Short mmCIF file of C-alpha atoms and ligand atoms in Angstrom, two decimals:
data_model
loop_
_atom_site.label_atom_id
_atom_site.label_comp_id
_atom_site.label_asym_id
_atom_site.label_seq_id
_atom_site.Cartn_x
_atom_site.Cartn_y
_atom_site.Cartn_z
CA UNK A 658 -0.24 -0.31 0.10
CA UNK A 659 1.65 2.70 -1.33
CA UNK A 660 1.24 5.22 1.29
CA UNK A 661 2.04 3.20 4.26
CA UNK A 662 4.70 2.76 2.11
CA UNK A 663 6.30 6.27 1.70
CA UNK A 664 6.52 5.86 5.46
CA UNK A 665 8.26 2.56 5.51
CA UNK A 666 10.85 4.10 3.54
CA UNK A 667 11.88 6.75 5.56
CA UNK A 668 12.52 5.09 8.40
CA UNK A 669 12.81 0.89 7.06
CA UNK A 670 11.84 -1.64 9.94
CA UNK A 671 14.95 -3.46 10.52
CA UNK A 672 15.01 -7.16 9.96
CA UNK A 673 14.77 -9.04 13.38
CA UNK A 674 14.77 -12.97 12.60
CA UNK A 675 15.83 -15.91 10.73
CA UNK A 676 12.62 -17.88 11.26
CA UNK A 677 9.27 -15.89 9.98
CA UNK A 678 6.47 -17.99 11.14
CA UNK A 679 3.23 -16.27 9.97
CA UNK A 680 2.09 -12.68 11.83
CA UNK A 681 -1.64 -13.96 13.46
CA UNK A 682 -4.09 -13.78 15.96
CA UNK A 683 -1.83 -16.25 17.18
CA UNK A 684 1.09 -14.31 18.48
CA UNK A 685 -0.75 -11.59 19.78
CA UNK A 686 -2.45 -12.08 23.66
CA UNK A 687 -5.36 -9.63 24.85
CA UNK A 688 -2.75 -6.44 26.69
CA UNK A 689 -3.92 -6.15 30.82
CA UNK A 690 -2.15 -3.41 32.92
CA UNK A 691 -2.80 -4.88 36.97
CA UNK A 692 -6.55 -4.62 36.92
CA UNK A 693 -7.17 -2.45 33.87
CA UNK A 694 -7.67 -4.66 30.62
CA UNK A 695 -6.45 -2.53 27.93
CA UNK A 696 -7.45 -5.72 25.07
CA UNK A 697 -5.50 -5.68 21.77
CA UNK A 698 -1.71 -5.21 22.85
CA UNK A 699 -0.27 -2.16 20.49
CA UNK A 700 -1.14 0.63 22.11
CA UNK A 701 -0.69 4.22 21.91
CA UNK A 702 2.64 5.56 23.43
CA UNK A 703 3.60 8.62 25.24
CA UNK A 704 4.36 11.51 22.07
CA UNK A 705 5.76 14.65 24.70
CA UNK A 706 3.41 17.68 21.94
CA UNK A 707 1.75 14.97 20.22
CA UNK A 708 -0.31 13.07 22.06
CA UNK A 709 -2.77 15.18 24.36
CA UNK A 710 -6.30 14.77 24.02
CA UNK A 711 -7.63 14.66 20.54
CA UNK A 712 -4.52 13.02 19.19
CA UNK A 713 -4.99 10.45 22.18
CA UNK A 714 -9.37 10.37 20.94
CA UNK A 715 -8.05 9.76 17.29
CA UNK A 716 -6.07 7.16 17.81
CA UNK A 717 -8.52 5.25 19.70
CA UNK A 718 -11.88 5.78 17.43
CA UNK A 719 -9.35 4.00 15.19
CA UNK A 720 -8.60 1.11 17.17
CA UNK A 721 -5.74 2.35 19.88
CA UNK A 722 -6.78 0.39 22.96
CA UNK A 723 -4.21 2.76 25.36
CA UNK A 724 -3.27 5.47 24.64
CA UNK A 725 -0.41 7.79 27.10
CA UNK A 726 -0.64 10.90 27.38
CA UNK A 727 2.65 14.00 26.72
CA UNK A 728 5.14 13.27 29.95
CA UNK A 729 4.35 16.18 32.59
CA UNK A 730 6.86 17.98 34.97
CA UNK A 731 6.24 16.89 38.41
CA UNK A 732 6.11 20.18 39.31
CA UNK A 733 3.94 21.60 36.75
CA UNK A 734 1.56 18.70 37.73
CA UNK A 735 1.76 20.17 40.80
CA UNK A 736 2.16 23.98 40.60
CA UNK A 737 -1.14 23.49 37.75
CA UNK A 738 -4.12 26.38 38.19
CA UNK A 739 -6.94 26.66 36.41
CA UNK A 740 -5.55 28.21 33.90
CA UNK A 741 -6.37 26.85 30.58
CA UNK A 742 -3.28 25.77 29.28
CA UNK A 743 -2.77 23.70 32.59
CA UNK A 744 -6.16 22.64 32.41
CA UNK A 745 -6.81 21.45 29.13
CA UNK A 746 -3.10 18.52 30.09
CA UNK A 747 -5.42 17.43 33.26
CA UNK A 748 -8.86 16.69 31.10
CA UNK A 749 -9.81 13.46 29.67
CA UNK A 750 -13.12 12.68 27.99
CA UNK A 751 -15.43 9.64 29.00
CA UNK A 752 -14.63 8.12 25.49
CA UNK A 753 -10.61 7.28 26.47
CA UNK A 754 -10.62 5.42 29.16
CA UNK A 755 -8.09 3.47 29.81
CA UNK A 756 -5.42 6.52 29.65
CA UNK A 757 -2.47 6.66 31.03
CA UNK A 758 -0.87 10.10 33.35
CA UNK A 759 3.28 10.37 32.97
CA UNK A 760 5.20 12.17 34.95
CA UNK A 761 8.88 13.13 35.24
CA UNK A 762 10.91 15.10 37.52
CA UNK A 763 14.48 14.82 39.46
CA UNK A 764 13.21 14.59 43.56
CA UNK A 765 11.20 11.59 44.43
CA UNK A 766 9.35 13.73 46.99
CA UNK A 767 7.35 15.20 44.59
CA UNK A 768 6.64 12.22 42.44
CA UNK A 769 4.08 11.15 45.01
CA UNK A 770 1.21 14.01 45.43
CA UNK A 771 1.50 15.62 41.26
CA UNK A 772 0.57 11.66 40.93
CA UNK A 773 -2.29 11.92 43.47
CA UNK A 774 -3.72 14.83 40.82
CA UNK A 775 -3.28 12.41 38.01
CA UNK A 776 -5.63 9.98 40.12
CA UNK A 777 -7.71 13.07 40.45
CA UNK A 778 -8.54 13.64 36.95
CA UNK A 779 -9.25 10.47 36.08
CA UNK A 780 -6.28 8.55 34.36
CA UNK A 781 -6.66 5.04 34.64
CA UNK A 782 -2.55 3.80 34.85
CA UNK A 783 0.37 6.54 36.74
CA UNK A 784 3.85 5.93 34.21
CA UNK A 785 7.11 7.28 35.95
CA UNK A 786 9.45 8.35 33.18
CA UNK A 787 12.98 6.98 33.11
CA UNK A 788 13.94 7.50 29.89
CA UNK A 789 13.45 10.97 28.20
CA UNK A 790 16.93 11.27 26.51
CA UNK A 791 16.39 15.74 25.96
CA UNK A 792 19.66 17.41 27.10
CA UNK A 793 17.43 19.64 29.25
CA UNK A 794 15.58 16.62 31.20
CA UNK A 795 19.08 14.75 31.69
CA UNK A 796 21.30 18.23 33.12
CA UNK A 797 17.17 18.71 35.43
CA UNK A 798 18.32 15.16 37.06
CA UNK A 799 15.18 13.87 34.91
CA UNK A 800 13.95 11.38 32.89
CA UNK A 801 16.62 9.14 31.47
CA UNK A 802 19.12 10.71 34.33
CA UNK A 803 17.64 8.17 36.67
CA UNK A 804 19.25 5.23 34.78
CA UNK A 805 22.22 6.70 36.38
CA UNK A 806 20.88 5.88 40.10
CA UNK A 807 18.67 3.07 40.60
CA UNK A 808 18.34 3.52 44.20
CA UNK A 809 16.57 7.17 43.87
CA UNK A 810 14.99 5.86 41.22
CA UNK A 811 13.51 3.32 43.30
CA UNK A 812 12.59 5.60 45.56
CA UNK A 813 10.77 7.55 43.48
CA UNK A 814 9.17 4.21 41.76
CA UNK A 815 7.77 3.81 46.15
CA UNK A 816 6.97 7.00 46.60
CA UNK A 817 4.36 6.64 44.01
CA UNK A 818 3.43 3.02 43.80
CA UNK A 819 2.98 3.58 48.08
CA UNK A 820 0.54 7.34 47.69
CA UNK A 821 -1.77 6.18 45.11
CA UNK A 822 -4.74 4.23 45.12
CA UNK A 823 -4.25 -0.11 44.80
CA UNK A 824 -6.82 -0.02 42.25
CA UNK A 825 -4.13 2.66 40.23
CA UNK A 826 -1.90 0.21 38.24
CA UNK A 827 2.01 2.04 38.00
CA UNK A 828 3.99 1.78 35.81
CA UNK A 829 7.11 2.76 34.15
CA UNK A 830 9.34 3.93 30.53
CA UNK A 831 12.82 3.04 30.69
CA UNK A 832 15.34 3.17 28.51
CA UNK A 833 17.68 -0.03 27.91
CA UNK A 834 20.07 1.67 30.23
CA UNK A 835 22.42 5.85 30.31
CA UNK A 836 25.02 4.06 27.32
CA UNK A 837 26.28 0.22 26.08
CA UNK A 838 28.37 0.24 29.57
CA UNK A 839 28.32 -2.94 31.76
CA UNK A 840 27.57 -0.69 34.88
CA UNK A 841 24.76 0.81 32.37
CA UNK A 842 23.22 -2.33 32.36
CA UNK A 843 23.17 -3.78 35.82
CA UNK A 844 22.03 -0.22 37.07
CA UNK A 845 18.84 -1.40 34.24
CA UNK A 846 17.54 -4.50 35.38
CA UNK A 847 18.66 -3.41 39.35
CA UNK A 848 15.64 -1.07 38.71
CA UNK A 849 13.60 -2.93 36.66
CA UNK A 850 13.99 -6.11 39.75
CA UNK A 851 13.28 -3.39 42.27
CA UNK A 852 10.37 -2.24 40.41
CA UNK A 853 8.48 -4.77 40.64
CA UNK A 854 9.46 -5.90 43.59
CA UNK A 855 8.12 -2.44 44.71
CA UNK A 856 4.30 -3.55 42.66
CA UNK A 857 5.28 -1.40 39.41
CA UNK A 858 2.06 -3.01 37.12
CA UNK A 859 3.96 -3.29 33.99
CA UNK A 860 7.92 -1.63 32.35
CA UNK A 861 8.12 -0.47 28.56
CA UNK A 862 11.30 -0.74 27.47
CA UNK A 863 12.81 1.06 24.73
CA UNK A 864 15.31 -0.26 23.26
CA UNK A 865 17.96 2.83 22.82
CA UNK A 866 20.09 4.32 25.42
CA UNK A 867 19.72 8.05 26.52
CA UNK A 868 23.26 8.63 24.62
CA UNK A 869 22.17 6.52 21.79
CA UNK A 870 18.68 9.08 21.92
CA UNK A 871 16.77 8.01 17.97
CA UNK A 872 19.94 7.23 16.38
CA UNK A 873 20.65 3.61 15.10
CA UNK A 874 18.05 1.17 15.80
CA UNK A 875 16.13 -0.88 18.77
CA UNK A 876 17.75 -3.33 20.16
CA UNK A 877 14.63 -5.60 20.11
CA UNK A 878 17.07 -8.39 21.01
CA UNK A 879 17.74 -6.76 24.32
CA UNK A 880 13.98 -6.56 24.40
CA UNK A 881 13.56 -10.19 23.57
CA UNK A 882 16.05 -10.85 27.06
CA UNK A 883 14.37 -8.84 29.05
CA UNK A 884 11.11 -10.51 28.17
CA UNK A 885 12.66 -13.86 29.09
CA UNK A 886 14.18 -11.97 32.07
CA UNK A 887 10.68 -10.65 33.17
CA UNK A 888 8.53 -13.90 32.62
CA UNK A 889 4.76 -13.88 33.55
CA UNK A 890 5.77 -9.15 34.14
CA UNK A 891 4.31 -7.47 32.08
CA UNK A 892 6.64 -5.90 29.88
CA UNK A 893 5.77 -3.68 26.31
CA UNK A 894 8.23 -3.24 23.76
CA UNK A 895 9.66 0.32 22.44
CA UNK A 896 11.61 1.18 19.01
CA UNK A 897 10.86 1.19 15.43
CA UNK A 898 7.58 0.51 15.39
CA UNK A 899 6.02 2.28 11.78
CA UNK A 900 4.18 -0.42 10.32
CA UNK A 901 1.91 -2.65 11.44
CA UNK A 902 3.43 -5.36 9.95
CA UNK A 903 6.59 -4.50 12.59
CA UNK A 904 3.88 -3.97 15.91
CA UNK A 905 3.08 -7.82 14.79
CA UNK A 906 6.74 -8.25 14.60
CA UNK A 907 7.74 -7.27 17.81
CA UNK A 908 4.89 -9.04 19.98
CA UNK A 909 6.07 -11.95 18.01
CA UNK A 910 9.95 -12.26 17.56
CA UNK A 911 10.36 -10.77 21.38
CA UNK A 912 8.06 -12.13 22.73
CA UNK A 913 7.01 -8.88 24.89
CA UNK A 914 3.10 -8.31 26.27
CA UNK A 915 2.99 -5.03 24.11
CA UNK A 916 3.41 -2.42 21.65
CA UNK A 917 3.96 1.10 22.30
CA UNK A 918 3.50 2.96 18.87
CA UNK A 919 5.23 6.11 18.84
CA UNK A 920 6.49 8.01 15.75
CA UNK A 921 4.54 5.70 13.24
CA UNK A 922 1.01 6.55 15.11
CA UNK A 923 2.00 10.89 14.32
CA UNK A 924 -0.38 11.54 11.09
CA UNK A 925 -0.68 7.68 10.50
CA UNK A 926 -3.55 7.30 12.98
CA UNK A 927 -4.40 3.91 11.18
CA UNK A 928 -1.62 1.91 11.97
CA UNK A 929 -3.98 0.90 15.00
CA UNK A 930 -6.64 -0.10 13.07
CA UNK A 931 -3.82 -2.11 10.70
CA UNK A 932 -2.45 -4.06 13.54
CA UNK A 933 -5.90 -5.11 14.25
CA UNK A 934 -6.73 -6.46 10.66
CA UNK A 935 -3.24 -7.69 10.19
CA UNK A 936 -3.21 -10.32 13.23
CA UNK A 937 -7.01 -10.67 12.51
CA UNK A 938 -6.13 -12.18 9.23
CA UNK A 939 -8.31 -9.50 7.27
CA UNK A 940 -7.48 -7.41 4.68
CA UNK A 941 -5.81 -4.53 6.09
CA UNK A 942 -7.36 -0.45 6.06
CA UNK A 943 -6.15 1.52 3.93
CA UNK A 944 -6.29 5.45 4.23
CA UNK A 945 -7.61 6.82 0.81
CA UNK A 946 -7.37 10.44 0.53
CA UNK A 947 -11.07 11.37 1.66
CA UNK A 948 -10.71 8.59 4.77
CA UNK A 949 -7.14 11.27 5.08
CA UNK A 950 -10.02 14.05 5.29
CA UNK A 951 -12.01 12.64 7.55
CA UNK A 952 -10.04 11.95 9.90
CA UNK A 953 -8.17 15.47 9.68
CA UNK A 954 -11.34 17.25 10.25
CA UNK A 955 -12.49 15.26 12.80
CA UNK A 956 -9.24 15.98 14.73
CA UNK A 957 -9.39 19.63 13.94
CA UNK A 958 -12.48 19.81 15.57
CA UNK A 959 -11.51 18.02 18.20
CA UNK A 960 -8.42 21.18 18.46
CA UNK A 961 -10.72 23.32 18.39
CA UNK A 962 -13.38 22.35 21.04
CA UNK A 963 -10.32 21.30 23.51
CA UNK A 964 -7.79 24.23 23.31
CA UNK A 965 -9.33 27.65 20.66
CA UNK A 966 -8.67 28.73 17.67
CA UNK A 967 -5.05 30.03 17.59
CA UNK A 968 -3.65 26.84 19.32
CA UNK A 969 -5.97 24.27 16.92
CA UNK A 970 -4.16 26.03 14.03
CA UNK A 971 -0.70 25.68 15.50
CA UNK A 972 -1.09 22.03 16.67
CA UNK A 973 -3.44 20.87 13.24
CA UNK A 974 -0.97 22.64 10.65
CA UNK A 975 1.90 20.61 13.06
CA UNK A 976 -0.38 17.17 12.52
CA UNK A 977 -1.31 18.74 9.05
CA UNK A 978 2.96 18.04 7.90
CA UNK A 979 2.46 14.78 9.41
CA UNK A 980 -0.62 13.32 7.84
CA UNK A 981 1.16 14.80 3.97
CA UNK A 982 3.23 12.03 4.76
CA UNK A 983 0.17 10.06 3.30
CA UNK A 984 -0.49 11.78 0.52
CA UNK A 985 0.51 11.75 -2.84
CA UNK A 986 1.71 14.82 -3.21
CA UNK A 987 3.79 15.43 -0.50
CA UNK A 988 6.35 17.94 -0.84
CA UNK A 989 3.57 20.66 -2.49
CA UNK A 990 1.13 19.40 0.18
CA UNK A 991 3.72 19.77 3.40
CA UNK A 992 4.68 22.94 1.94
CA UNK A 993 1.20 24.42 1.72
CA UNK A 994 0.75 23.32 5.26
CA UNK A 995 3.57 24.84 6.31
CA UNK A 996 2.29 28.65 5.32
CA UNK A 997 -1.13 28.68 6.87
CA UNK A 998 -1.31 31.12 9.41
CA UNK A 999 -5.09 30.30 10.65
CA UNK A 1000 -8.01 27.96 10.68
CA UNK A 1001 -9.44 29.41 7.65
CA UNK A 1002 -6.20 28.38 5.00
CA UNK A 1003 -5.71 25.72 7.37
CA UNK A 1004 -9.74 25.29 5.96
CA UNK A 1005 -8.62 25.76 2.60
CA UNK A 1006 -5.63 23.44 2.16
CA UNK A 1007 -7.76 20.81 2.95
CA UNK A 1008 -10.18 21.76 0.52
CA UNK A 1009 -7.40 21.96 -1.70
CA UNK A 1010 -5.48 18.81 -1.22
CA UNK A 1011 -8.32 16.42 0.03
CA UNK A 1012 -11.39 15.33 -2.20
CA UNK A 1013 -14.90 15.45 0.33
CA UNK A 1014 -16.48 11.93 0.95
C1 LIG B 1283 8.24 13.61 19.24
C2 LIG B 1283 8.63 13.09 20.61
C3 LIG B 1283 8.09 13.21 21.92
C4 LIG B 1283 8.07 11.83 23.26
N1 LIG B 1283 7.47 11.90 24.43
C5 LIG B 1283 7.61 10.89 25.23
C6 LIG B 1283 7.54 11.03 26.02
O1 LIG B 1283 6.76 12.51 26.42
N2 LIG B 1283 7.17 10.45 27.19
C7 LIG B 1283 7.85 9.24 27.17
O2 LIG B 1283 7.57 8.28 27.35
N3 LIG B 1283 8.03 8.93 25.32
C8 LIG B 1283 8.44 9.79 24.70
N4 LIG B 1283 9.41 9.92 23.62
C9 LIG B 1283 9.82 8.44 22.83
C10 LIG B 1283 8.92 7.24 22.14
O3 LIG B 1283 7.78 7.22 23.25
C11 LIG B 1283 9.40 6.77 21.35
O4 LIG B 1283 9.80 5.19 23.37
C12 LIG B 1283 9.95 6.41 20.79
O5 LIG B 1283 10.27 7.23 20.15
C13 LIG B 1283 10.81 5.57 20.24
O6 LIG B 1283 9.72 4.52 19.41
P1 LIG B 1283 9.33 4.73 17.84
O7 LIG B 1283 10.83 4.32 17.15
O8 LIG B 1283 9.06 4.11 17.50
O9 LIG B 1283 9.14 6.52 17.51
C14 LIG B 1283 9.08 10.61 22.80
C15 LIG B 1283 9.44 10.07 21.14
C16 LIG B 1283 9.64 11.80 20.23
C17 LIG B 1283 9.88 11.19 18.95
#
């Protein structure tokens, strides 16, 4: 299918294994995170700058069984007043459940009260970020930095797990380490084992190191090793999931319990329906231009409702550019989106490049 192939070309999925039995339902077990039943194990990852309410709803309507909100700094959550900006991050609509909220911070004592705020806002799962490689996060001793200090990381886990009601699962997101050293690997497993021992319900592992950021492939051999190590504990895998095929291959080749789709879902929310279809042995739904327009319009409407005209045009310009990768005239369309200055210009681009109904 042309559209998805264009994404595949940009990020070719690595060849993962020699023996390649058919992909299908036999490889797919329903996912649960603690008491929260997720179902189909291909989920929408936390994506800073993207996975806000509208993106999560679109993913949900197109088949994502679970999604995570973009990471929030614990201090931001604690300082959140009734201001529109803060409220937007803490608003969840009924159709989004189950939905996870993710926290990042440096000080163990701030995670617990921030997690309770997220619980009060209605998040079904609290996820702790030990993966973010962004310079400001690492230099501020947040995110991926915690992989270098297991004692602090585990204190964060304990405090959060102790504070949050038993009915709400606490989960972790980790990269496979700070770097490729043996010391980093030992720390990874210390945190992983310690977190499960402290009651964490699931851990998502991104198979790149913090040092690696996004350069080079996600190490799926490491994901397989982690799942073998974790046994019956729930592990989700992350990294290089750009097609439905890749999602099912990750489940099959590594044995992880869930596949967490990140960049592959930005501008291609059909990946969830495609993964469902592939697992069921049905033909993959192909988003033709009319379908792409329908979803862009839906996304814009949700954005306008949640954040108003000014923010919506910035967000939808960004998503328009991402969706353009599925359009046969990608370059021209991307250039047209890039100069949109308001929602009426945005609608004109939509009108010009996508047929209605
Ligand atoms: C733009 C962007 C924003 C991200 N934001 C978050 C985030 O808020 N929380 C998180 O745990 N991971 C975040 N990630 C990491 C992804 O969830 C995922 O682990 C990573 O992109 C690897 O998957 P991929 O290679 O399939 O994209 C982000 C990644 C990108 C590209």
